Coordinates of C-alpha atoms in Angstrom, one line a residue:
X1 CA 43.9 30.5 202.1
X2 CA 42.6 33.8 203.6
X3 CA 38.9 34.4 204.0
X4 CA 37.6 37.7 202.6
X5 CA 35.8 40.1 204.9
X6 CA 32.7 39.9 202.8
X7 CA 32.6 36.1 203.2
X8 CA 32.9 36.4 206.9
X9 CA 30.0 38.8 207.1
X10 CA 27.8 36.6 204.9
X11 CA 28.6 33.6 207.0
X12 CA 27.9 35.4 210.3
X13 CA 24.6 36.6 209.0
X14 CA 23.4 33.1 208.1
X15 CA 24.8 31.2 211.1
X16 CA 21.5 31.1 213.0
X17 CA 19.6 29.6 210.1
X18 CA 22.3 27.1 209.3
X19 CA 22.3 25.9 212.9
X20 CA 18.5 25.3 212.5
X21 CA 19.3 22.9 209.8
X22 CA 21.5 20.1 211.2
X23 CA 21.3 18.3 207.8
X24 CA 22.8 21.3 205.9
X25 CA 25.9 20.8 203.7
X26 CA 28.1 22.8 206.1
X27 CA 27.9 20.0 208.6
X28 CA 29.9 17.8 206.2
X29 CA 32.9 20.1 206.3
X30 CA 35.3 21.6 208.9
X31 CA 35.1 25.4 209.3
X32 CA 38.3 25.7 207.2
X33 CA 36.9 23.5 204.4
X34 CA 33.6 25.3 204.3
X35 CA 35.3 28.7 204.2
X36 CA 37.0 27.5 201.0
X37 CA 33.6 26.8 199.5
X38 CA 32.2 30.2 200.6
X39 CA 35.1 32.0 198.9
X40 CA 33.8 30.8 195.6
X41 CA 30.3 32.1 196.2
X42 CA 28.8 35.3 194.8
X43 CA 25.6 36.6 196.2
X44 CA 22.2 36.4 194.6
X45 CA 18.7 37.3 195.8
X46 CA 15.6 35.3 194.8
X47 CA 12.1 36.7 195.1
X48 CA 9.2 34.4 196.1
X49 CA 7.6 32.9 193.0
X50 CA 10.7 33.4 190.8
X51 CA 12.8 30.6 189.3
X52 CA 16.5 30.1 189.7
X53 CA 16.4 28.0 186.5
X54 CA 13.9 26.0 184.4
X55 CA 14.0 22.3 183.4
X56 CA 16.0 22.0 180.2
X57 CA 18.2 25.1 180.8
X58 CA 22.0 24.7 180.9
X59 CA 23.7 23.6 184.1
X60 CA 27.0 24.8 185.4
X61 CA 26.1 26.5 188.7
X62 CA 25.5 25.4 192.3
X63 CA 23.3 27.3 194.7
X64 CA 23.9 27.5 198.4
X65 CA 20.8 28.6 200.3
X66 CA 21.6 31.2 203.0
X67 CA 18.0 31.9 203.8
X68 CA 14.6 31.2 202.4
X69 CA 13.3 28.0 200.8
X70 CA 13.5 26.6 197.3
X71 CA 11.1 24.0 195.7
X72 CA 12.4 21.6 193.1
X73 CA 9.8 20.8 190.4
X74 CA 9.7 18.1 187.7
X75 CA 7.2 18.3 184.8
X76 CA 5.9 15.4 182.7
X77 CA 5.1 15.4 179.0
X78 CA 1.4 15.4 179.9
X79 CA 1.9 18.7 181.9
X80 CA 1.8 17.1 185.4
X81 CA 4.0 18.7 188.0
X82 CA 5.8 16.8 190.8
X83 CA 7.6 18.4 193.8
X84 CA 10.9 16.5 194.2
X85 CA 12.2 18.4 197.3
X86 CA 11.9 21.5 199.4
X87 CA 15.3 22.9 200.3
X88 CA 16.0 25.3 203.2
X89 CA 18.8 27.4 204.6
X90 CA 22.0 25.4 204.8
X91 CA 21.1 23.2 201.8
X92 CA 23.0 23.1 198.5
X93 CA 21.3 22.8 195.2
X94 CA 23.6 20.8 192.9
X95 CA 23.1 19.1 189.6
X96 CA 26.6 18.7 188.1
X97 CA 27.4 18.0 184.5
X98 CA 28.0 14.3 183.9
X99 CA 29.6 14.4 180.5
X100 CA 26.5 13.2 178.7
X101 CA 24.1 16.1 179.2
X102 CA 24.4 19.6 180.4
X103 CA 20.9 20.7 181.1
X104 CA 18.8 20.7 184.3
X105 CA 16.4 17.8 184.7
X106 CA 14.1 19.8 187.0
X107 CA 13.1 23.4 187.8
X108 CA 14.0 25.4 191.0
X109 CA 11.2 27.7 192.3
X110 CA 11.8 30.1 195.1
X111 CA 9.1 29.6 197.8
X112 CA 10.2 32.3 200.1
X113 CA 12.5 35.3 199.5
X114 CA 15.9 33.8 199.5
X115 CA 19.5 34.8 199.9
X116 CA 21.8 32.6 197.9
X117 CA 25.5 31.9 197.3
X118 CA 26.1 30.9 193.7
X119 CA 29.2 28.8 192.7
X120 CA 30.4 28.2 189.2
X121 CA 30.9 24.4 188.7
X122 CA 34.2 25.1 187.0
X123 CA 35.5 26.9 190.1
X124 CA 34.3 24.0 192.3
X125 CA 36.2 21.6 190.1
X126 CA 39.4 23.4 190.7
X127 CA 38.8 23.3 194.5
X128 CA 38.2 19.6 194.3
X129 CA 41.4 19.0 192.3
X130 CA 43.5 21.1 194.8
X131 CA 42.1 19.8 198.1
X132 CA 41.7 16.0 198.4
X133 CA 40.2 16.2 201.9
X134 CA 37.5 18.6 200.7
X135 CA 36.8 16.4 197.6
X136 CA 36.2 13.3 199.9
X137 CA 33.7 15.3 202.1
X138 CA 31.9 16.6 199.0
X139 CA 31.6 13.1 197.6
X140 CA 30.2 11.9 201.0
X141 CA 27.6 14.7 200.8
X142 CA 26.6 13.8 197.2
X143 CA 26.3 10.1 198.1
X144 CA 23.9 11.0 200.9
X145 CA 21.8 13.1 198.5
X146 CA 21.5 10.0 196.3
X147 CA 20.4 7.9 199.3
X148 CA 17.7 10.5 200.1
X149 CA 16.4 10.4 196.5
X150 CA 16.4 6.6 196.4
X151 CA 14.5 6.4 199.7
X152 CA 11.9 8.8 198.5
X153 CA 11.2 6.7 195.4
X154 CA 11.1 3.5 197.5
X155 CA 8.4 5.0 199.8
X156 CA 6.4 6.4 196.9
X157 CA 6.3 3.2 195.0
X158 CA 6.0 0.4 197.5
X159 CA 3.2 1.3 199.9
X160 CA 0.6 3.0 197.9
X161 CA -0.7 6.6 198.3
X162 CA -1.4 6.3 202.1
X163 CA 2.1 5.0 202.6
X164 CA 3.5 7.8 200.4
X165 CA 1.6 10.4 202.4
X166 CA 2.7 8.9 205.8
X167 CA 6.3 8.9 204.6
X168 CA 6.1 12.5 203.4
X169 CA 4.7 13.6 206.8
X170 CA 7.5 11.9 208.6
X171 CA 10.1 13.5 206.3
X172 CA 8.5 16.9 206.9
X173 CA 8.7 16.3 210.6
X174 CA 12.4 15.5 210.4
X175 CA 13.1 18.5 208.2
X176 CA 10.8 21.1 209.6
X177 CA 9.3 19.6 212.7
X178 CA 9.1 21.5 216.0
X179 CA 8.3 19.7 219.3
X180 CA 5.1 20.9 221.0
X181 CA 3.1 19.8 224.0
X182 CA 1.1 17.1 222.2
X183 CA 3.3 16.1 219.3
X184 CA 5.4 17.5 216.4
X185 CA 4.3 20.6 214.6
X186 CA 5.4 20.9 211.0
X187 CA 6.6 24.4 210.6
X188 CA 6.4 24.4 206.8
X189 CA 2.9 25.3 205.6
X190 CA 1.9 23.3 202.6
X191 CA -1.4 23.3 200.7
X192 CA -3.2 20.0 199.9
X193 CA -2.3 20.6 196.3
X194 CA 1.4 20.8 197.1
X195 CA 1.2 17.6 199.2
X196 CA -0.5 16.0 196.2
X197 CA 2.4 17.1 193.9
X198 CA 4.9 15.5 196.3
X199 CA 3.3 12.1 196.3
X200 CA 1.8 12.1 192.8
X201 CA -1.9 12.1 193.4
X202 CA -4.9 14.5 193.4
X203 CA -5.7 17.2 195.9
X204 CA -9.0 15.4 196.6
X205 CA -7.2 12.2 197.5
X206 CA -4.9 14.0 199.9
X207 CA -7.8 15.7 201.5
X208 CA -9.6 12.4 202.1
X209 CA -6.4 10.8 203.5
X210 CA -5.6 13.7 205.8
X211 CA -9.2 13.6 207.1
X212 CA -8.9 9.9 207.8
X213 CA -5.6 10.4 209.7
X214 CA -7.4 13.2 211.7
X215 CA -10.3 10.9 212.5
X216 CA -7.9 8.2 213.7
X217 CA -6.1 10.7 216.0
X218 CA -2.8 10.4 214.1
X219 CA -2.6 14.0 213.1
X220 CA -4.3 17.4 213.7
X221 CA -4.4 20.6 211.7
X222 CA -4.4 23.9 213.5
X223 CA -4.1 27.3 211.7
X224 CA -3.0 25.6 208.5
X225 CA -0.2 23.7 210.2
X226 CA -0.1 19.9 210.5
X227 CA 0.6 18.5 214.0
X228 CA 1.7 14.8 214.2
X229 CA 0.1 13.3 217.2
X230 CA 1.3 9.7 216.7
X231 CA 4.6 9.3 214.8
X232 CA 4.4 5.5 215.4
X233 CA 1.1 5.3 213.6
X234 CA 2.6 7.0 210.5
X235 CA 5.5 4.6 210.6
X236 CA 3.2 1.6 210.6
X237 CA 1.4 2.9 207.5
X238 CA 4.6 3.2 205.5
X239 CA 6.4 0.2 207.1
X240 CA 9.1 2.6 208.3
X241 CA 11.6 0.9 210.5
X242 CA 13.5 2.8 213.3
X243 CA 17.0 1.7 212.5
X244 CA 20.6 3.0 211.8
X245 CA 20.2 2.3 208.1
X246 CA 17.6 5.0 207.8
X247 CA 18.8 8.0 209.8
X248 CA 17.2 11.5 209.8
X249 CA 19.9 12.6 207.4
X250 CA 18.2 10.3 204.8
X251 CA 14.6 10.5 205.9
X252 CA 14.1 14.1 204.9
X253 CA 11.9 16.0 202.4

């Protein structure tokens, strides 16, 4: 199947950012397979603060992030918001129809101005029918996304709020960390309120826990960026084993 000139230009323009995300969906496919997926995309821009969709709206589209960041939010009946994930360039936002419901179970907020590739779910289904090799790779990617979600719930539920915060910092380091002279600097700037929404607690609790980690020499905060000074100390708090069963592809935000 020939690749259109527009698709080639879009791919070239996003190559740098995709390479910066080794966990992106493009890494699950060969170049030819991913080119098939790109042919289905039409471009969309998202301004910071806007929403791609709201919880309860109809599904039917997938969003490939070429640049920018997208925050996934879940609201409770009491009005409490939780941050489920923060996606970056190279990630795919996918909530397929399952035959029982056809509405989104969360909202997608654009954190930074974003360039997106939008795919109609019906078009993807045709691609899955026609190319078995592509379908297998796509199933592998979806299975990994389920493992990521399961591991987040495990960490949030089993080891209390300190364990949930430690786990979140490790995941942020794996997803957005940059090595520096004295540790790992988390390139994504988050407020204490946003960290609280990720682990399901109050901003004041996060502030106390972060100050405790600073006093212990586990982390530091410089110019609004968190620097992890002792990754091992965080692992001990959330009982995080270093083993093949929990690779970085799973331990991500």
